[in-house]
mmCIF file of C-alpha atoms in Angstrom:
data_model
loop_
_atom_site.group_PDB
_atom_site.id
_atom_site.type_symbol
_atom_site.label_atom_id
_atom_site.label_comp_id
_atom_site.label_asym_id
_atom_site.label_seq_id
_atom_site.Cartn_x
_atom_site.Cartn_y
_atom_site.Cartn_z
ATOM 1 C CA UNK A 173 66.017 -26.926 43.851
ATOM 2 C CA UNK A 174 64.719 -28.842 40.526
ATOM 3 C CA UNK A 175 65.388 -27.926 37.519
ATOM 4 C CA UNK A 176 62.748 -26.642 35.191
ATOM 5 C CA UNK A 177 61.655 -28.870 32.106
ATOM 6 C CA UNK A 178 63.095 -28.407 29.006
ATOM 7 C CA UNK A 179 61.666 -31.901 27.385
ATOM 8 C CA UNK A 180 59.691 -30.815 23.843
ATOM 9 C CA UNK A 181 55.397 -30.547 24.581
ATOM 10 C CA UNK A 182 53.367 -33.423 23.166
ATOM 11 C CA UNK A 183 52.252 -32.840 19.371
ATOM 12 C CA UNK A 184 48.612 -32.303 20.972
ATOM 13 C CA UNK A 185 49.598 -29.398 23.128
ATOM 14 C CA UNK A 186 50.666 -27.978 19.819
ATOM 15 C CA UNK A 187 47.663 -29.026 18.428
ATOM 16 C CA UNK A 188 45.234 -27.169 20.541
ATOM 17 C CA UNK A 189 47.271 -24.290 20.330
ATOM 18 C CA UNK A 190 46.006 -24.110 17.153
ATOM 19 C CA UNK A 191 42.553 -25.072 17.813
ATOM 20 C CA UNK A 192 42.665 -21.582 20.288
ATOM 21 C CA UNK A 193 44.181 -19.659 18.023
ATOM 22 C CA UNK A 194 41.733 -20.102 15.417
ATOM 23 C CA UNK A 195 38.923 -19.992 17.864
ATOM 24 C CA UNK A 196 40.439 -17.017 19.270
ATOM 25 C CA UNK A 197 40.280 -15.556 15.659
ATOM 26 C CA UNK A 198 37.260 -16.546 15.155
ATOM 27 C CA UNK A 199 35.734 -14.432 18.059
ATOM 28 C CA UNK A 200 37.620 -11.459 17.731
ATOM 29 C CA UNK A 201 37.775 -11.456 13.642
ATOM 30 C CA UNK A 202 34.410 -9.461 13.372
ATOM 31 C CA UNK A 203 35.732 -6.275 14.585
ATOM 32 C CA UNK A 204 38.061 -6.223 11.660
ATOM 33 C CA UNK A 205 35.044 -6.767 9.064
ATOM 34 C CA UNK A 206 32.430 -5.183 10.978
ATOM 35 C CA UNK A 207 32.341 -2.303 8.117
ATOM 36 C CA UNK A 208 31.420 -4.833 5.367
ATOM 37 C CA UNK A 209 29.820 -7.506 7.225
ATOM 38 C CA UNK A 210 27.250 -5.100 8.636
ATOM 39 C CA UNK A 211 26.611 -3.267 4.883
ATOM 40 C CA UNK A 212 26.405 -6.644 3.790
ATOM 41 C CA UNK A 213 23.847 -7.580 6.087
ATOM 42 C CA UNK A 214 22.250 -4.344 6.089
ATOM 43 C CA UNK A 215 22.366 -3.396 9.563
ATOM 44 C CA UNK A 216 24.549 -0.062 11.151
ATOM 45 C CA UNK A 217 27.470 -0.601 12.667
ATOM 46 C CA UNK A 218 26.149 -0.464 16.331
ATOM 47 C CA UNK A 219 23.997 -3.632 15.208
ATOM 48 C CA UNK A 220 26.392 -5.280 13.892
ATOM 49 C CA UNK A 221 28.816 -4.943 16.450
ATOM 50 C CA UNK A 222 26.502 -7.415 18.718
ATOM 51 C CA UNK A 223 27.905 -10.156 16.874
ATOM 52 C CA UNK A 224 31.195 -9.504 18.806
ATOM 53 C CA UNK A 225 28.433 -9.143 22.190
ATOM 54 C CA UNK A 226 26.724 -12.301 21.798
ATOM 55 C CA UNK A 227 30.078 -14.340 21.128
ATOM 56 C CA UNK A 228 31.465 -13.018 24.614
ATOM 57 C CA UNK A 229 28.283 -13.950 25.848
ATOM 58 C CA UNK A 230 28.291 -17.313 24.949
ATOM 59 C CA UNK A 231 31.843 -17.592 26.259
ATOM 60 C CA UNK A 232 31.211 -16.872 29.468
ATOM 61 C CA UNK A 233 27.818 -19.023 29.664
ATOM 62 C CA UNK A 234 28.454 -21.910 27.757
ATOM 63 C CA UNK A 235 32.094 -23.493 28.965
ATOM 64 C CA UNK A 236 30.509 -24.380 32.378
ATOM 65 C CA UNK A 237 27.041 -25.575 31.172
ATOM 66 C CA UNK A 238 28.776 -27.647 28.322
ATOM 67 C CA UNK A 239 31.477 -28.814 30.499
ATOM 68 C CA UNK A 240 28.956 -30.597 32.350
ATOM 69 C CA UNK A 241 26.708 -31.731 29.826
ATOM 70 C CA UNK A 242 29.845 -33.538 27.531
ATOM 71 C CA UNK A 243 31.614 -34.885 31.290
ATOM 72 C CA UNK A 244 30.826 -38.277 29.927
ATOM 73 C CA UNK A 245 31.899 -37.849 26.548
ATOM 74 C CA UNK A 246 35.693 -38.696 26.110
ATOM 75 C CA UNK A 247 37.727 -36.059 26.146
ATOM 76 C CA UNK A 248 38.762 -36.724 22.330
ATOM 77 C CA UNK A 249 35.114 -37.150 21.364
ATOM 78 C CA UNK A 250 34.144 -33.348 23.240
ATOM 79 C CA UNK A 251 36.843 -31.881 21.254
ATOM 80 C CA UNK A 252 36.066 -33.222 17.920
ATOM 81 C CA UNK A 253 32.278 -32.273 18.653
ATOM 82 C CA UNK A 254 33.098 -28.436 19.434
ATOM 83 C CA UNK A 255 35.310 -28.502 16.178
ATOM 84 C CA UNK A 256 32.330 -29.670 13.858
ATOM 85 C CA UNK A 257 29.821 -27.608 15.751
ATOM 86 C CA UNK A 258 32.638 -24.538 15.451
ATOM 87 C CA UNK A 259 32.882 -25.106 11.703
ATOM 88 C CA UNK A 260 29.158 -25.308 11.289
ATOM 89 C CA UNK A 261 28.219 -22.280 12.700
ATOM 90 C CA UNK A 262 30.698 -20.651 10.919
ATOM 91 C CA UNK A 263 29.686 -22.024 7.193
ATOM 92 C CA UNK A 264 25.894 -21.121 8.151
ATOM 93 C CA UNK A 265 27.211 -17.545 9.238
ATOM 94 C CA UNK A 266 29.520 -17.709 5.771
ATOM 95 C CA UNK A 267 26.140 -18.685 3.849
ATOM 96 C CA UNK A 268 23.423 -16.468 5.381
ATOM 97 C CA UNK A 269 22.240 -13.391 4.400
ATOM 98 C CA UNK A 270 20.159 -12.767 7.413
ATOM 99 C CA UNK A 271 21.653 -10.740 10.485
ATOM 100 C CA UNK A 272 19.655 -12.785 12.761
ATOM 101 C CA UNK A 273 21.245 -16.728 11.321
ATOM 102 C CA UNK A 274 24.184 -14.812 11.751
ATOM 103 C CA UNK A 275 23.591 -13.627 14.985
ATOM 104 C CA UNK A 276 22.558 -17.153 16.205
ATOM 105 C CA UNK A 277 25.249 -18.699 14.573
ATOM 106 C CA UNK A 278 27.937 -16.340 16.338
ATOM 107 C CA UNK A 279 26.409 -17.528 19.782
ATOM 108 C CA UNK A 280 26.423 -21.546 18.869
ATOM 109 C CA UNK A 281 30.298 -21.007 17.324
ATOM 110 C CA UNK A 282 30.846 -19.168 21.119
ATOM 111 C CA UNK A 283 28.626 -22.142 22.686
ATOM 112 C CA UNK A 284 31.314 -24.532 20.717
ATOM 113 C CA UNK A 285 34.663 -22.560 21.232
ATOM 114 C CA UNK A 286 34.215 -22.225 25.169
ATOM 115 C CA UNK A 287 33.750 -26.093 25.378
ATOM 116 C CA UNK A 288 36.804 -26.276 23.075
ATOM 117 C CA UNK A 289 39.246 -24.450 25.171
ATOM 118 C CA UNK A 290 37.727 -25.906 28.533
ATOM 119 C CA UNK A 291 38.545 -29.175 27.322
ATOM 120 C CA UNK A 292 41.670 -28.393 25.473
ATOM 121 C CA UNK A 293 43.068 -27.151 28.899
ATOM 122 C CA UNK A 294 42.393 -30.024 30.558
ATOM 123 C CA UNK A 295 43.568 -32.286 27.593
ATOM 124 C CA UNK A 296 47.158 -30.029 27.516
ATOM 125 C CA UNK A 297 47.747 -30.702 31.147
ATOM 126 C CA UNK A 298 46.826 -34.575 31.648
ATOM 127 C CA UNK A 299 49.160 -34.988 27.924
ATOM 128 C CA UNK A 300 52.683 -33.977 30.015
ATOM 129 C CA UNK A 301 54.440 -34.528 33.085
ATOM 130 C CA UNK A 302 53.481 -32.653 36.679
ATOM 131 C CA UNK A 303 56.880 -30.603 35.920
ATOM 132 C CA UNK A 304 55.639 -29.063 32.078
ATOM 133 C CA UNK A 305 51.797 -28.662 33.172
ATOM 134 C CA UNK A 306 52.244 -24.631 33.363
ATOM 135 C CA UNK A 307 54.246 -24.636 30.427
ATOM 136 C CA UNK A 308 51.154 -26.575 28.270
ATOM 137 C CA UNK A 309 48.679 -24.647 30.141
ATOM 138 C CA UNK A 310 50.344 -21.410 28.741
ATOM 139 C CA UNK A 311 50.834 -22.963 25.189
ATOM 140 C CA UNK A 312 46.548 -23.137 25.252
ATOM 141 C CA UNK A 313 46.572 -19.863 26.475
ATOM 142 C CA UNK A 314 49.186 -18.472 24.132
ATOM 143 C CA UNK A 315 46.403 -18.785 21.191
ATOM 144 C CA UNK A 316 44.276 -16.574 22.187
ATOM 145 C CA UNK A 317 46.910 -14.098 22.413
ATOM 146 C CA UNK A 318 48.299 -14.819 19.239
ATOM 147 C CA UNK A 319 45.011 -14.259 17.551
ATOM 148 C CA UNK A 320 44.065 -11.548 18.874
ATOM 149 C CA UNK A 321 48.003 -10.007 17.794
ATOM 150 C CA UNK A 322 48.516 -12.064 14.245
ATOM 151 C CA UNK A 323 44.811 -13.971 13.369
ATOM 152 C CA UNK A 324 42.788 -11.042 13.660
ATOM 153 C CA UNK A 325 44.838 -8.231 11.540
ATOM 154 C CA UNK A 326 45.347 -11.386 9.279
ATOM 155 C CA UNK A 327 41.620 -12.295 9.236
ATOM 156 C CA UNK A 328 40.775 -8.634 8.433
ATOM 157 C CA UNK A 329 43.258 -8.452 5.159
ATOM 158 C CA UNK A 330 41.972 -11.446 3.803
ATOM 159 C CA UNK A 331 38.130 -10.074 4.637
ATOM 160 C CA UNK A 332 38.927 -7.042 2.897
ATOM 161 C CA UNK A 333 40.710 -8.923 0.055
ATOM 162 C CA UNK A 334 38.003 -11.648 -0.591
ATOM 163 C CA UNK A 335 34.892 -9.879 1.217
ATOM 164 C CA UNK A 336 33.995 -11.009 4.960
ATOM 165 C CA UNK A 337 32.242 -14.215 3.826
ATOM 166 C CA UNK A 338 35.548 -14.829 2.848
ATOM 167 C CA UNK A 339 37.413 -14.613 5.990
ATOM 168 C CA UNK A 340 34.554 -17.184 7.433
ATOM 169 C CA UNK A 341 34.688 -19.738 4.756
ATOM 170 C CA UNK A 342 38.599 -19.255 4.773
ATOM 171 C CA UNK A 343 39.051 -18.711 0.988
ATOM 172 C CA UNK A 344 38.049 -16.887 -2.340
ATOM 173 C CA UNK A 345 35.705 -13.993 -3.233
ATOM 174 C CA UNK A 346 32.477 -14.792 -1.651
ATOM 175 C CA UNK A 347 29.188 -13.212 -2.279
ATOM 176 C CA UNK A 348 28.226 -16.257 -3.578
ATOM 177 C CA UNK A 349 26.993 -19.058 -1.793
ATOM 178 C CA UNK A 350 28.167 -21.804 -0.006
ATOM 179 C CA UNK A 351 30.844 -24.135 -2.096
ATOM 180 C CA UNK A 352 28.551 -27.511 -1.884
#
């Protein structure tokens, strides 16, 4: 019988952790704001809540489409390119006052956070020994669970302390626009 692992996980593993918890945020952060974000945008609740629709959507269509369109990216390169495509969305979301940018912007930000954590899975496992792959596998897969139990309650206190804009662009009181 061997003995499990106990060596530490690469600084990466620990790394995309955090990459899926704040994706994971990210997509489930709307159904703490949907009250204000849908006033804001001036659509009922019902509307609104498709922003939490089309992000599942795009979770479930765009890992496998994207997986194969960045295969010849390096790995390194894919992730860095769903980060900036992540935090785009997400400032044109922050910045618009239109339901429909918003909408659209939800389903790139999915688009980019599927092709994050496809990658980051694969990244996790080639960065440790055969013996710790399950254990960095689980660490990815821990963020989503961790967002959905700390990131979204947090996400939703600072939405209702700086307005949901807020909880997109990550700071301040925010029915202003856009800090550039």
């Amino acid at each position: 019988m061997t003995r499990p692992t106990t060596a530490r996980l690469p600084f990466v593993v620990w790394l995309l952790t955090l990459g899926t918890f704040l994706m994971g945020t990210s997509e489930y952060i709307v159904a703490g704001i949907l009250p204000q974000l849908s006033a804001d945008l001036g659509v009922g609740i019902a509307q609104g809540g498709l922003l939490i629709t089309v992000f599942a959507a795009g979770l479930i269509v765009g890992p496998p489409i994207l997986s194969i369109v960045t295969l010849r990216l390096p790995r390194r390169s894919a992730l860095v390119l769903a980060l900036v495509v992540f935090a785009l969305g997400h400032a044109l979301a922050a910045a618009s006052s239109s339901f429909a940018v918003v909408l659209g912007a939800r389903v790139v930000t999915a688009l980019a956070t599927g092709t994050f954590w496809a990658v980051a899975g694969a990244v996790a496992v080639s960065a440790v020994p055969p013996t710790a792959r399950a254990r960095a596998s689980a660490m990815i897969i821990s963020g989503v669970g961790l967002a959905t139990v700390l990131g979204v309650p947090l996400g939703a206190l600072v939405g209702g302390q700086v307005g949901w804009r807020g909880a997109f662009w990550g700071w301040r009181r925010s029915r202003v626009s856009p800090p550039w």
